[in-house]
Coordinates of C-alpha atoms in Angstrom, one line a residue:
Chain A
X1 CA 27.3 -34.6 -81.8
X2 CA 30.8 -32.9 -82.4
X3 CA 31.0 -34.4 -85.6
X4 CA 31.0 -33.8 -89.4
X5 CA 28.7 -30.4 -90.5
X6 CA 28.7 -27.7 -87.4
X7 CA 26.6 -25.1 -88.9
X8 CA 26.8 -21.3 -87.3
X9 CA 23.7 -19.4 -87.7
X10 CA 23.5 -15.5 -87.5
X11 CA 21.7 -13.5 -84.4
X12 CA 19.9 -11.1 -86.7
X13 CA 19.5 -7.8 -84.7
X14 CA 17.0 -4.9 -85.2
X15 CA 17.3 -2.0 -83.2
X16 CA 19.6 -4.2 -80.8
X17 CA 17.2 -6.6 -79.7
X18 CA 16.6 -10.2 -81.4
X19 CA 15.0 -10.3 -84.6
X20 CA 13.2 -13.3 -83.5
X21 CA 11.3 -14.6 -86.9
X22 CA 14.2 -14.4 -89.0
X23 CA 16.4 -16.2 -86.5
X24 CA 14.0 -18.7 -86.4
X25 CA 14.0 -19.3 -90.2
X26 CA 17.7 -19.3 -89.9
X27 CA 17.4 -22.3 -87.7
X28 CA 14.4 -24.1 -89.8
X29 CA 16.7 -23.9 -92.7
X30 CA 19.4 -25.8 -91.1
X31 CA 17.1 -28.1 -89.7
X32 CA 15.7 -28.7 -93.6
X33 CA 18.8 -29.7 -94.8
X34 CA 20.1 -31.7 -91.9
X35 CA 23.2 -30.6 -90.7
X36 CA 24.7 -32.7 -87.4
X37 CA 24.4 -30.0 -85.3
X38 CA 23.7 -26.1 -84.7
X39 CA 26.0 -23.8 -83.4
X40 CA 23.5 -21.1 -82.0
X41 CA 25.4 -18.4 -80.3
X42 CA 28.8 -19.0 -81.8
X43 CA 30.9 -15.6 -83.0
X44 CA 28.9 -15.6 -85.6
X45 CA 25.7 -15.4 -83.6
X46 CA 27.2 -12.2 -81.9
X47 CA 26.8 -13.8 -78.5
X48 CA 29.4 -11.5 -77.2
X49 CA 26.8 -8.8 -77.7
X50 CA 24.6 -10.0 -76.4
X51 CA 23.0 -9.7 -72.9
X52 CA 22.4 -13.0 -70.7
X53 CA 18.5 -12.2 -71.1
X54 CA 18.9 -12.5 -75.1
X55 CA 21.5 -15.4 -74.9
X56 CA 18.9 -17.7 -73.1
X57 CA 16.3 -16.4 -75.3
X58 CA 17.9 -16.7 -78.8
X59 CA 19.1 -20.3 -77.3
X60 CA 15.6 -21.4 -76.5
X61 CA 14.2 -20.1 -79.7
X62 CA 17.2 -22.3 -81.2
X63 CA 16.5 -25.2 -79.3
X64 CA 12.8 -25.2 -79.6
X65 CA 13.5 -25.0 -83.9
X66 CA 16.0 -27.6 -83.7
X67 CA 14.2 -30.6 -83.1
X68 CA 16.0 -33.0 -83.2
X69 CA 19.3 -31.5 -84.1
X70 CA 21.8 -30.5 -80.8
X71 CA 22.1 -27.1 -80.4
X72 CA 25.4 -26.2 -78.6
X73 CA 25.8 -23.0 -77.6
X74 CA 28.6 -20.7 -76.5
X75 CA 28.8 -19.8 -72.9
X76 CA 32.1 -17.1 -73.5
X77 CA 32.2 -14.1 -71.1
X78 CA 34.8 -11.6 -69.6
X79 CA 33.6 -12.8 -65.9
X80 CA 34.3 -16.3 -64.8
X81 CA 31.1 -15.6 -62.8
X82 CA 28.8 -15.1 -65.4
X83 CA 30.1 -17.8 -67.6
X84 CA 28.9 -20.2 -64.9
X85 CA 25.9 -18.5 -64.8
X86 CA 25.7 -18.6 -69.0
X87 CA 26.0 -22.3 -68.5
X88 CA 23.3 -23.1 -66.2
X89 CA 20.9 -20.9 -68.5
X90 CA 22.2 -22.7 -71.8
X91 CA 21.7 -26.4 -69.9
X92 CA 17.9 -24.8 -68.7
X93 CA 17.3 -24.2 -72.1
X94 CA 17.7 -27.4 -73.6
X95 CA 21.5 -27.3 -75.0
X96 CA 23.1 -30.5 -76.2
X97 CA 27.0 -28.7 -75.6
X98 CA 28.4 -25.6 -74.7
X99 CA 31.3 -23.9 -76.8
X100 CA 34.1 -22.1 -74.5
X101 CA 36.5 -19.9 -75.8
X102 CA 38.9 -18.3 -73.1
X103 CA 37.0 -14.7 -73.6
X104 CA 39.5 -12.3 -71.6
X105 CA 40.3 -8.8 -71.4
X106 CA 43.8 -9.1 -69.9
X107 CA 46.0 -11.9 -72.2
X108 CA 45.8 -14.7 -70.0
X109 CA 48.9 -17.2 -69.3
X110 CA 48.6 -21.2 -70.1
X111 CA 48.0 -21.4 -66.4
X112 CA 45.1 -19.3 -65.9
X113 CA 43.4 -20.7 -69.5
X114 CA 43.5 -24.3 -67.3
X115 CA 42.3 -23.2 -64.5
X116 CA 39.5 -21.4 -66.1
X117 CA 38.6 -24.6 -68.0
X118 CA 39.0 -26.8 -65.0
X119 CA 36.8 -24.4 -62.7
X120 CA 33.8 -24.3 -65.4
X121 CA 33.9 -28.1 -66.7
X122 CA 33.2 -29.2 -63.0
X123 CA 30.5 -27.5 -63.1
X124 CA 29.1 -28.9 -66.3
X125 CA 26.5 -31.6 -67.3
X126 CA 26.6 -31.4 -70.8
X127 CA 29.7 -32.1 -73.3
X128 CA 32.1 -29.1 -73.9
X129 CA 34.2 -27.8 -76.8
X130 CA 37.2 -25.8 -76.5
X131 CA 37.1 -23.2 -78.8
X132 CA 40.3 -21.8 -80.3
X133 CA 40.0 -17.8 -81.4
X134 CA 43.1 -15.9 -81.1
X135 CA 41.5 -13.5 -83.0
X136 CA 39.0 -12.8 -80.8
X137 CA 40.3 -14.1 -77.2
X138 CA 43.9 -12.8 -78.0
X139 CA 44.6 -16.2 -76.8
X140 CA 47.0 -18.7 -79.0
X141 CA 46.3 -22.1 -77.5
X142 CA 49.5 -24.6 -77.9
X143 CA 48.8 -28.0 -78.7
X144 CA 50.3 -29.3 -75.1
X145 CA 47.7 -27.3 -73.5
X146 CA 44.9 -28.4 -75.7
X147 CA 45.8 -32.0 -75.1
X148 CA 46.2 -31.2 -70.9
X149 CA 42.6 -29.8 -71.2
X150 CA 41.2 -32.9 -73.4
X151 CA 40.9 -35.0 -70.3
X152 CA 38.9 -32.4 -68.1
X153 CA 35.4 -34.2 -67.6
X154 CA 32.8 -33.0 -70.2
X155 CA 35.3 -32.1 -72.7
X156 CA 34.0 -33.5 -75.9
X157 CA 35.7 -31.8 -78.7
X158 CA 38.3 -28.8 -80.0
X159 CA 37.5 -26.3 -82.1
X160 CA 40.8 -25.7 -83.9
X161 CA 41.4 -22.0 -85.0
X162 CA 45.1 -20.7 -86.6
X163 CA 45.9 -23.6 -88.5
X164 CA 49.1 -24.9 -90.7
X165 CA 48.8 -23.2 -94.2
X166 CA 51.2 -26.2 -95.3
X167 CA 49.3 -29.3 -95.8
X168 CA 51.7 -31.6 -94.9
X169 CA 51.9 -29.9 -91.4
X170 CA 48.4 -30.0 -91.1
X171 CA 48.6 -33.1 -91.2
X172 CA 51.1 -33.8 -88.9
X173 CA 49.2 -31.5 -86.1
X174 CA 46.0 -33.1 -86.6
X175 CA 47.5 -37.0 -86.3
X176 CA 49.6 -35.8 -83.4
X177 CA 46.7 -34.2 -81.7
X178 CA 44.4 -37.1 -82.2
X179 CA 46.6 -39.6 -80.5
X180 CA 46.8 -37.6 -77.8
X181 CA 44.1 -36.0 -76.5
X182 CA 41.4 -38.0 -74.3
X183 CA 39.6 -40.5 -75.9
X184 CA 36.2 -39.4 -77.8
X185 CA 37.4 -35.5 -77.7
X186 CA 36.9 -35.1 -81.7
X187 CA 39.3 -32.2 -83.4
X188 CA 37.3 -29.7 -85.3
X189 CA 38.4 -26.8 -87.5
X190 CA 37.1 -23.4 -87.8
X191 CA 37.8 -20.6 -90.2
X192 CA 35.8 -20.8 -93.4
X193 CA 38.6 -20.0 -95.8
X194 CA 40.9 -23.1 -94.0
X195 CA 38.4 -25.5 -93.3
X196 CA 38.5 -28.0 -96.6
X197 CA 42.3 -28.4 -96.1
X198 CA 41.1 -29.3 -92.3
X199 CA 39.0 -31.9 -92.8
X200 CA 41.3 -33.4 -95.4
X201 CA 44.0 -33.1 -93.3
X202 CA 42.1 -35.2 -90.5
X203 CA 39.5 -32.9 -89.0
X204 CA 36.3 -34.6 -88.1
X205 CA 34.2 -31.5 -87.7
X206 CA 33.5 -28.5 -89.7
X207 CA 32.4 -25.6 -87.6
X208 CA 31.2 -23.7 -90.3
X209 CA 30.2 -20.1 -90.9
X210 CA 28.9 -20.5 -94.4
X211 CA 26.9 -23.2 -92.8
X212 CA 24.5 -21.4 -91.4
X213 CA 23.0 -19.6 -94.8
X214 CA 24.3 -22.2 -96.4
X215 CA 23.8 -25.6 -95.1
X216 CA 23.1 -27.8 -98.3
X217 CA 26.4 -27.0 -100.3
X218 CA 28.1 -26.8 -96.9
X219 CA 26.9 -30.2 -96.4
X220 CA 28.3 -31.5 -99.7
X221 CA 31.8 -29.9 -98.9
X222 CA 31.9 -31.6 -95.8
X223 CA 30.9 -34.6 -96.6
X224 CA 33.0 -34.8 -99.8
X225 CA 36.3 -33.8 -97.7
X226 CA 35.4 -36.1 -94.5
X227 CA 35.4 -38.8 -96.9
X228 CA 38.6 -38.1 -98.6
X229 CA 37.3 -37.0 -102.1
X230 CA 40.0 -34.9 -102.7
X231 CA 38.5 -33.6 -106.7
X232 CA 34.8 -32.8 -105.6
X233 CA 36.3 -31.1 -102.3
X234 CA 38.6 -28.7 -104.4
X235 CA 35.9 -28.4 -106.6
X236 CA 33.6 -27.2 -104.6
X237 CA 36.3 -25.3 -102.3
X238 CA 37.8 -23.5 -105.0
X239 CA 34.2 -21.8 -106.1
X240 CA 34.4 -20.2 -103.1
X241 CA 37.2 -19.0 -103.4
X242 CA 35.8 -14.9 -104.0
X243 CA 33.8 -15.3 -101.0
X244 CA 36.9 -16.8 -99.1
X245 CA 38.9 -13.3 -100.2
X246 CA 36.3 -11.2 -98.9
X247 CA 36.5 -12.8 -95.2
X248 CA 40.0 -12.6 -95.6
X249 CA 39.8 -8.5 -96.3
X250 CA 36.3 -7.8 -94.1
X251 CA 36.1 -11.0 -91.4
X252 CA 33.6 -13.9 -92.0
X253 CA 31.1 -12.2 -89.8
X254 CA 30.5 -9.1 -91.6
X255 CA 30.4 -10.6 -95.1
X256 CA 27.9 -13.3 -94.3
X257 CA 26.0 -10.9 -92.3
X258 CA 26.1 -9.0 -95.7
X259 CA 25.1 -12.0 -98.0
X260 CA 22.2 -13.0 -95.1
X261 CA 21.3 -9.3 -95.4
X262 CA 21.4 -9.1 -99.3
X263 CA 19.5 -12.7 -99.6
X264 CA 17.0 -11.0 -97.4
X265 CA 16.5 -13.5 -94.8
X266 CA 17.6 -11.1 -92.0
X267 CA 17.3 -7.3 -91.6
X268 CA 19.4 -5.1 -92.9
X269 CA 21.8 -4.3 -91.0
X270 CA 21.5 -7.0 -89.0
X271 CA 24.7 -6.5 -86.3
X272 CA 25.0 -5.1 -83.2
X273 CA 26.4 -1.6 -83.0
X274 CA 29.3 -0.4 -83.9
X275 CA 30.0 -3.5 -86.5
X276 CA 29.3 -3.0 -89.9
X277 CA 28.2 -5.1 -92.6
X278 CA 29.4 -4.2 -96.1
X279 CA 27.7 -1.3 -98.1
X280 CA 28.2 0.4 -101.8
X281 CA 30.6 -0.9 -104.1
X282 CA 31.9 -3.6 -101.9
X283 CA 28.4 -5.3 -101.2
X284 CA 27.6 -5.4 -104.8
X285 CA 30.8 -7.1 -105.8
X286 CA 29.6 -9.4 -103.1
X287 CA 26.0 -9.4 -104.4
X288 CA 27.7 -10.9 -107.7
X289 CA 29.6 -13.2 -106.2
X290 CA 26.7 -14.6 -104.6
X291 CA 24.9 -14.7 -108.5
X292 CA 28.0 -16.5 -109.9
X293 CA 28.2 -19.3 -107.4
X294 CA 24.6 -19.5 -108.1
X295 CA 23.4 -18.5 -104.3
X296 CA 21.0 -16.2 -105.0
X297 CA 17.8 -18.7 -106.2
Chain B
X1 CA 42.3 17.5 -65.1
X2 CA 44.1 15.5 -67.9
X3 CA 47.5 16.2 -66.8
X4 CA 50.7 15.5 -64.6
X5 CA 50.7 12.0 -62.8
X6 CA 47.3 10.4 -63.3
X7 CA 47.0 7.3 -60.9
X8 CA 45.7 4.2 -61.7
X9 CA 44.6 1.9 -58.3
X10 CA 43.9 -1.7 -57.9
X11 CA 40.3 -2.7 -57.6
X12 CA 41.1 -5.5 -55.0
X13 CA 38.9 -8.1 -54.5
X14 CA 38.3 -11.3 -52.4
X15 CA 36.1 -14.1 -53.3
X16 CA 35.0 -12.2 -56.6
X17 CA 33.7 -9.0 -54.5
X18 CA 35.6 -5.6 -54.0
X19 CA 37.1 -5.2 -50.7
X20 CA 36.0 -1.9 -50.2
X21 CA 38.3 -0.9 -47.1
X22 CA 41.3 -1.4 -49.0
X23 CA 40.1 -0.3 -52.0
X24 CA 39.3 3.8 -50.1
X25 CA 42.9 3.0 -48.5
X26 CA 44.3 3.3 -52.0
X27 CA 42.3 5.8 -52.7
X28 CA 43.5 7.8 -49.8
X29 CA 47.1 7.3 -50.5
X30 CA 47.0 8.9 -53.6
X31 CA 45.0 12.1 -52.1
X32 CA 47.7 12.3 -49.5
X33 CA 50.4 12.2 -52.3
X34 CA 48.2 14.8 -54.2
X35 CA 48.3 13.0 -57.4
X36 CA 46.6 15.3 -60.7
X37 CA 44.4 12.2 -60.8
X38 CA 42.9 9.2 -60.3
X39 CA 42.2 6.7 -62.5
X40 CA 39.7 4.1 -60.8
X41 CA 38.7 1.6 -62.5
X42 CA 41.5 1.9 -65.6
X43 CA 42.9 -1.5 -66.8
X44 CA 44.5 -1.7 -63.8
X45 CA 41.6 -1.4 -61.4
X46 CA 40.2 -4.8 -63.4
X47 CA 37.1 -2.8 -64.7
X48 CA 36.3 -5.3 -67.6
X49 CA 36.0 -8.3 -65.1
X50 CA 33.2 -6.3 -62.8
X51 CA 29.4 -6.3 -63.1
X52 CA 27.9 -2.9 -63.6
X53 CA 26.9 -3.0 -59.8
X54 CA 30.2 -3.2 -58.8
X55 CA 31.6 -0.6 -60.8
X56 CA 28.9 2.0 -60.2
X57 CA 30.0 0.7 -56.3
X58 CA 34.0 1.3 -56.5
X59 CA 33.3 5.0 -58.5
X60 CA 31.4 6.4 -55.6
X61 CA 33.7 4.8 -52.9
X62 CA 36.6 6.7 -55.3
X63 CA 34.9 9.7 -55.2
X64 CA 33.7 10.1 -52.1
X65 CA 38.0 9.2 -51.0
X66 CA 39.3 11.3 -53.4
X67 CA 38.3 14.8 -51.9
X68 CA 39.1 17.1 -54.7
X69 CA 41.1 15.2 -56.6
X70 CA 39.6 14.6 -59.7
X71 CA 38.1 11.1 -60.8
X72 CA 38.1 9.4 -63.7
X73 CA 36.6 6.4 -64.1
X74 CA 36.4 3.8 -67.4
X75 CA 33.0 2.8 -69.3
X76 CA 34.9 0.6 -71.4
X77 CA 32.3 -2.5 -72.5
X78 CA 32.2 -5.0 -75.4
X79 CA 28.0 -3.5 -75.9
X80 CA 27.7 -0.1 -76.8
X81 CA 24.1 -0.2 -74.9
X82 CA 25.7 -0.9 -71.7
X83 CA 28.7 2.0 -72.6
X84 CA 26.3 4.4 -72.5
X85 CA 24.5 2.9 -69.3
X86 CA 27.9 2.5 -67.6
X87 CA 28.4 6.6 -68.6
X88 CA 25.6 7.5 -66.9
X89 CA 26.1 5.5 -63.8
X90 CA 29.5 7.0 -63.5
X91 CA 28.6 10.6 -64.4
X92 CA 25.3 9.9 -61.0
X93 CA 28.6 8.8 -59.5
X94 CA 30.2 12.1 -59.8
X95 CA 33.1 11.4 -61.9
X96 CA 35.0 14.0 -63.7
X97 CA 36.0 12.4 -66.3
X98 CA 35.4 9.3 -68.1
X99 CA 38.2 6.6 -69.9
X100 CA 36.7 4.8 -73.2
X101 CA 38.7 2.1 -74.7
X102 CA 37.3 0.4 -78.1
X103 CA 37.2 -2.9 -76.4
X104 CA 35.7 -5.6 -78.4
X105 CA 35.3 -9.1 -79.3
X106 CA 35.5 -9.1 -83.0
X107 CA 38.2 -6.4 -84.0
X108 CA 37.3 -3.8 -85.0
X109 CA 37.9 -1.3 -88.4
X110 CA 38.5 2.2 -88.5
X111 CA 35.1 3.5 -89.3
X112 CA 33.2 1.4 -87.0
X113 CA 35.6 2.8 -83.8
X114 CA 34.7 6.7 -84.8
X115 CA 31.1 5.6 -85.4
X116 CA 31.8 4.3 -81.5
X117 CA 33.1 7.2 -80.3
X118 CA 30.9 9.7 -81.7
X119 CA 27.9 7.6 -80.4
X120 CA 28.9 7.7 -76.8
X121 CA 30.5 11.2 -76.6
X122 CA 27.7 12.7 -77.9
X123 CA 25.2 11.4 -75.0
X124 CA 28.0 12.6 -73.1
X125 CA 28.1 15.6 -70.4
X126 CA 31.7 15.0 -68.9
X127 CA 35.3 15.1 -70.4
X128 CA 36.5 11.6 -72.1
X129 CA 40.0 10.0 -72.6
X130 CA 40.4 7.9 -75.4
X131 CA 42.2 4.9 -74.3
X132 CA 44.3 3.5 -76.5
X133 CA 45.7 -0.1 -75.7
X134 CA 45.9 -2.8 -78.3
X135 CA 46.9 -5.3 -75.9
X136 CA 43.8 -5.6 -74.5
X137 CA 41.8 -4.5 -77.1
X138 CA 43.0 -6.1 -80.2
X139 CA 42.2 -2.5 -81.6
X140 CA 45.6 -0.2 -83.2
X141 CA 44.5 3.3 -83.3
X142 CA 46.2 5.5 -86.3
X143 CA 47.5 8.7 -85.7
X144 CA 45.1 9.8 -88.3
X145 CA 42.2 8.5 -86.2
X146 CA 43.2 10.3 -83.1
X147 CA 43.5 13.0 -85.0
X148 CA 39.7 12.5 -86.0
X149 CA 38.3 11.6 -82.5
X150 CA 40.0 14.8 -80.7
X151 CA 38.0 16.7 -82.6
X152 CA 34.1 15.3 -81.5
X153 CA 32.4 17.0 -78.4
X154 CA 34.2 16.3 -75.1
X155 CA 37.3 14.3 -76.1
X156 CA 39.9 15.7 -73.7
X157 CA 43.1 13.7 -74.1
X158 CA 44.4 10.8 -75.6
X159 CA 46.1 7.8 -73.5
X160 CA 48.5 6.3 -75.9
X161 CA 49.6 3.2 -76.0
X162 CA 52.0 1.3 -78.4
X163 CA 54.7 3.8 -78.4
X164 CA 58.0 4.0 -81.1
X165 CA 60.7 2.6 -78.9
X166 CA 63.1 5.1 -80.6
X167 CA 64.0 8.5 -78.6
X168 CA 63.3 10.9 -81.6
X169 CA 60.4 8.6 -83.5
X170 CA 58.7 9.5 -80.4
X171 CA 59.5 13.0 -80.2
X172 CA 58.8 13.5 -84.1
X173 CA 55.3 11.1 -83.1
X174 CA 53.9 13.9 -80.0
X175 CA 54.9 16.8 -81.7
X176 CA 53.0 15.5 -84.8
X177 CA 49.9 14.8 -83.0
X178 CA 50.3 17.7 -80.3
X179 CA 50.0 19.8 -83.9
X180 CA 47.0 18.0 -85.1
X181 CA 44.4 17.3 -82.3
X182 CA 41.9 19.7 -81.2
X183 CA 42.8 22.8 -79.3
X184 CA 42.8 21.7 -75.4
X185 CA 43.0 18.0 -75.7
X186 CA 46.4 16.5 -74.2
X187 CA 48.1 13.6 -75.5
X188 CA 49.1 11.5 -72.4
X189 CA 51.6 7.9 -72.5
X190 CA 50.6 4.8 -70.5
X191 CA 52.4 1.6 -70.1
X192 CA 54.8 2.5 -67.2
X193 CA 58.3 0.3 -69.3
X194 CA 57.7 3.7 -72.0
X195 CA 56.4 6.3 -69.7
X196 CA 59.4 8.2 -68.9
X197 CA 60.9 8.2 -72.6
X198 CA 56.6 9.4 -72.9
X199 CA 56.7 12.0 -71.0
X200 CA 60.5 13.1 -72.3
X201 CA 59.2 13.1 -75.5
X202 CA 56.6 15.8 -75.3
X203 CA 53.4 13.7 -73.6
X204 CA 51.8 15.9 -70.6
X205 CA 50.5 13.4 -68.5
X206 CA 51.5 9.6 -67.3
X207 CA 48.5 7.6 -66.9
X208 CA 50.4 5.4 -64.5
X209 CA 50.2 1.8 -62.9
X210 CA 52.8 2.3 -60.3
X211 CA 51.5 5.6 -59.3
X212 CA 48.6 4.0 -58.0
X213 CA 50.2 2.3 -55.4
X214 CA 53.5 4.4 -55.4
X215 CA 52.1 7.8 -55.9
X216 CA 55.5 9.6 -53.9
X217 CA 58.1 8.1 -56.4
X218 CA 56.0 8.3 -59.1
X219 CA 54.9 12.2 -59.1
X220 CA 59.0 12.7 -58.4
X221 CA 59.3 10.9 -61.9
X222 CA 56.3 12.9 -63.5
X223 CA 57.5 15.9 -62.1
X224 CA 61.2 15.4 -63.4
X225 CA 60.1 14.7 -66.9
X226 CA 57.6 17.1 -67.5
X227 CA 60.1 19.6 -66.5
X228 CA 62.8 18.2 -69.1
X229 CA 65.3 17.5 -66.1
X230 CA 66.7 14.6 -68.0
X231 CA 69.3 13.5 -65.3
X232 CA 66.4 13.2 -62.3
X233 CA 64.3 10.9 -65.1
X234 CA 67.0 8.7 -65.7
X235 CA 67.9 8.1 -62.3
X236 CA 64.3 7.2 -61.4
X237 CA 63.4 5.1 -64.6
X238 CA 66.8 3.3 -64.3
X239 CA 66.4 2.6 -60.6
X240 CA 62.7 0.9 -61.6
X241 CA 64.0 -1.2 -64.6
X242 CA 64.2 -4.4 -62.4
X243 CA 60.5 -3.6 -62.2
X244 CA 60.0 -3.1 -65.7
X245 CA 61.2 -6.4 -66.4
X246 CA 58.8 -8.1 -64.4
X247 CA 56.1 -6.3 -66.5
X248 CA 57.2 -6.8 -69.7
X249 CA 57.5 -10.7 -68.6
X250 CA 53.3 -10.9 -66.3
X251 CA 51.8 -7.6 -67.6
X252 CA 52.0 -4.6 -65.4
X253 CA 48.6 -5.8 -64.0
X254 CA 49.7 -8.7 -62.3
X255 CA 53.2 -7.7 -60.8
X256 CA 51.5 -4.7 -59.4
X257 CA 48.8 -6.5 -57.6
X258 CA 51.6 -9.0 -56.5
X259 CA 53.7 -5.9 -55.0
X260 CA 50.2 -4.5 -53.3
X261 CA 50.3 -8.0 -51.8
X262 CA 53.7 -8.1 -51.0
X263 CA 52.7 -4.3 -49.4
X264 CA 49.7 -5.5 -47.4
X265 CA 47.5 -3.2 -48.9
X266 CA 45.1 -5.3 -51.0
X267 CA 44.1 -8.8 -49.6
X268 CA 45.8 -12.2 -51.4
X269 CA 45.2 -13.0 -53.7
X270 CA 43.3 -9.6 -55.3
X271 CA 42.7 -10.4 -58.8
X272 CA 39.8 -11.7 -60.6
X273 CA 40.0 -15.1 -61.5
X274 CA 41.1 -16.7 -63.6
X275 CA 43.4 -13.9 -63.3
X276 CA 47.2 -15.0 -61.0
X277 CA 49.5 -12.6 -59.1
X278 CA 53.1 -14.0 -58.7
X279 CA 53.9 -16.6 -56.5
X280 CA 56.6 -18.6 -55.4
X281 CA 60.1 -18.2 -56.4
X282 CA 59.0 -15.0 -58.7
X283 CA 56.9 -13.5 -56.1
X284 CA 60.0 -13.8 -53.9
X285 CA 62.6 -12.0 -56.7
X286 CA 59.7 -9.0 -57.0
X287 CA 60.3 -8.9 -52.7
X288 CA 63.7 -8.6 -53.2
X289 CA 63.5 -5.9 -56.0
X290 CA 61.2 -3.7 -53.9
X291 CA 63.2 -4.2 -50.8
X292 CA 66.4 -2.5 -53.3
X293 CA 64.2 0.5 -54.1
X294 CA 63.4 0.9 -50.7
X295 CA 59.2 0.5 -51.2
X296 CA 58.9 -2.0 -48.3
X297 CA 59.5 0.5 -45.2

């Protein structure tokens, strides 16, 4: 399951509750082109927004438009307690995986990350995936730790996050990771704008933002990088390039929320409060981006 | 209300639950010290790791303890929905004032935290701090936004955080925002390493971690700098740097509830998990350091 196209659909909200058809679509899209798996609930999906009533819902509503696609979802909270309770909803639901990122308001120690893991993995009947977010968790995972937590039972994968701009480190980290962690755990990257020199620098999963409006040209990146073809995956890599500049200045979340919301298969605006999506000016630079790459038919 | 030594207790808990006896013997230390006030449920007292239940719990217990000491109590949440529910559970509770932090999960920009703040003060009936702490909030206020949010409906001081290390930075810093914010709101310093040089530098109150366990020692240190008597601060802040150390190495929160331990006041260990107080070797070095300052009798 934690394998080649990881696609990240939005949670389209509408007044702060679920904006259940167009969710739905989202999903049916992803299930039309075929991605390996759905990320429901990921950053992306808000599901740190969200309440536990909507995360079981929006995970149901996922699993149930799925069909045969897993559906991981992320099980992230402040309170250890409720993250337990997160996973038992998720695994009620229907979830193939869970995704766990170290969600904390005080900056936890290498110590207390473990721990945490250790505590909520024996708790677990479905496969795992670390997920890496210092951007979100305030967390920076080292690659010791990572390894240490590949052999807790039910870990199945890591979700890479800051990664080596240099290619040739790249490398390096992902070899070196992949000899050591537990047998089966896959290494996946995250971050849009990095993830073509990810999977060509050994990265068997894409966990991909664009992925979930975007799923068939997604798809062709990651296939064309997991199988080493370095032309078509610069190709196609480079195109996106404009779109990569705006996450860089705005965050992937609001400018794909924008481009869900200017393609007009969400509401608009379609986050929880206070996040923005992008308005004026800025939105209809984006809007032409979107016309250029040839994403608006 | 927003001004002199404002102290911040431990929320101790065992097996995940407040411990309410302890927690009113806190309390009740700092009305005997006859602190300006008390901060429940600040960073320190673990707010972000308890259910609303629990919080609406620990703000009565602190203000039915705290006689006529003034309360103030933090709504901080990663939903804006449940901010404003937290509000009004704390305002039934009979708070005086609230604490608002910009916490969140995907950082946030400028614009979207004064869209936050105007939102929630203006469903507001009592005085609000705005809580500024980057560490835990991935969130660095400008003085320019400040500047802005001390002038909507009920903002009555400003808990900074980050803090220029240098003596007349600092001073030049204060008197530029003490210029520039709305008549009547203070401009107060947290993190207890900075808070003398805070307070030296022009801030009126010390929203303080070690007052909430040391409330004696720490008004003489309040008392001392807000009155410019530079040799009494320096005495007291030098005599604490083996202290500070320890913080700027676990985080204030952790040494503190380690030294509550040590004390006997809160239960061991106090913290949420995953959450760790000091143990071992450093727990034994923080023993020592408090027997030198003469906290143990």
């Amino acid at each position: 399951m934690f394998k080649g196209l990881s696609a990240f659909p939005l949670t389209p909200l509408s007044g702060g509750e679920i904006e259940e058809k167009s969710f739905t679509s989202l999903i049916e899209n992803l299930v039309d082109a075929g991605v390996d798996s759905i990320g429901a609930l990921g950053s992306t999906g808000s599901y740190a927004y969200l309440t536990r009533k909507q995360r079981y819902l929006a995970t149901k509503l996922a699993v149930s438009a799925a069909a045969d696609i897993p559906v991981i979802t992320s099980i992230g909270h402040v309170r250890a307690e409720e993250v337990l309770l997160l996973a038992e909803d998720a695994q009620k639901a229907g979830v193939s995986g869970v995704l766990l990122a170290p969600v904390s308001y005080q900056k936890l120690s290498a110590d207390e990350v473990f721990n945490f893991y250790q505590r909520i993995t024996s708790e677990l009947s479905v496969p795992l995936c670390i997920y890496d977010n210092a951007a979100t968790t305030g967390f920076e995972f080292t690659d010791e730790l990572l390894v240490s937590l590949s052999s807790l039972p039910r870990v199945g994968s890591i979700k890479l996050g800051d990664f080596p701009a240099d290619c040739n480190a790249a490398s390096r980290r992902v070899e070196n990771l992949k000899k050591r962690v537990s047998e089966g755990v896959t290494i996946g990257i995250s971050g849009d704008t990095q993830s073509a020199a990810g999977m060509m620098a050994g990265c068997s999963v894409w966990y991909s933002v664009l992925g979930g409006v975007f799923p068939r040209y997604s798809k062709r990146l990651a296939q064309a990088a997991l199988s080493g073809d370095i032309n078509e995956t610069h190709h196609l890599n480079e195109a996106l390039e404009p779109l990569w500049t705006f996450y860089r200045h705005y965050g992937s979340l609001r400018v794909i929320a924008s481009v869900a919301e200017i393609l007009g298969v969400v509401p608009s605006p379609c986050l929880p409060f206070p996040l923005q999506s992008l308005t004026g000016e800025k939105r209809a630079s984006l809007e032409n981006i979107l016309n250029h790459l040839n994403f608006l038919n």
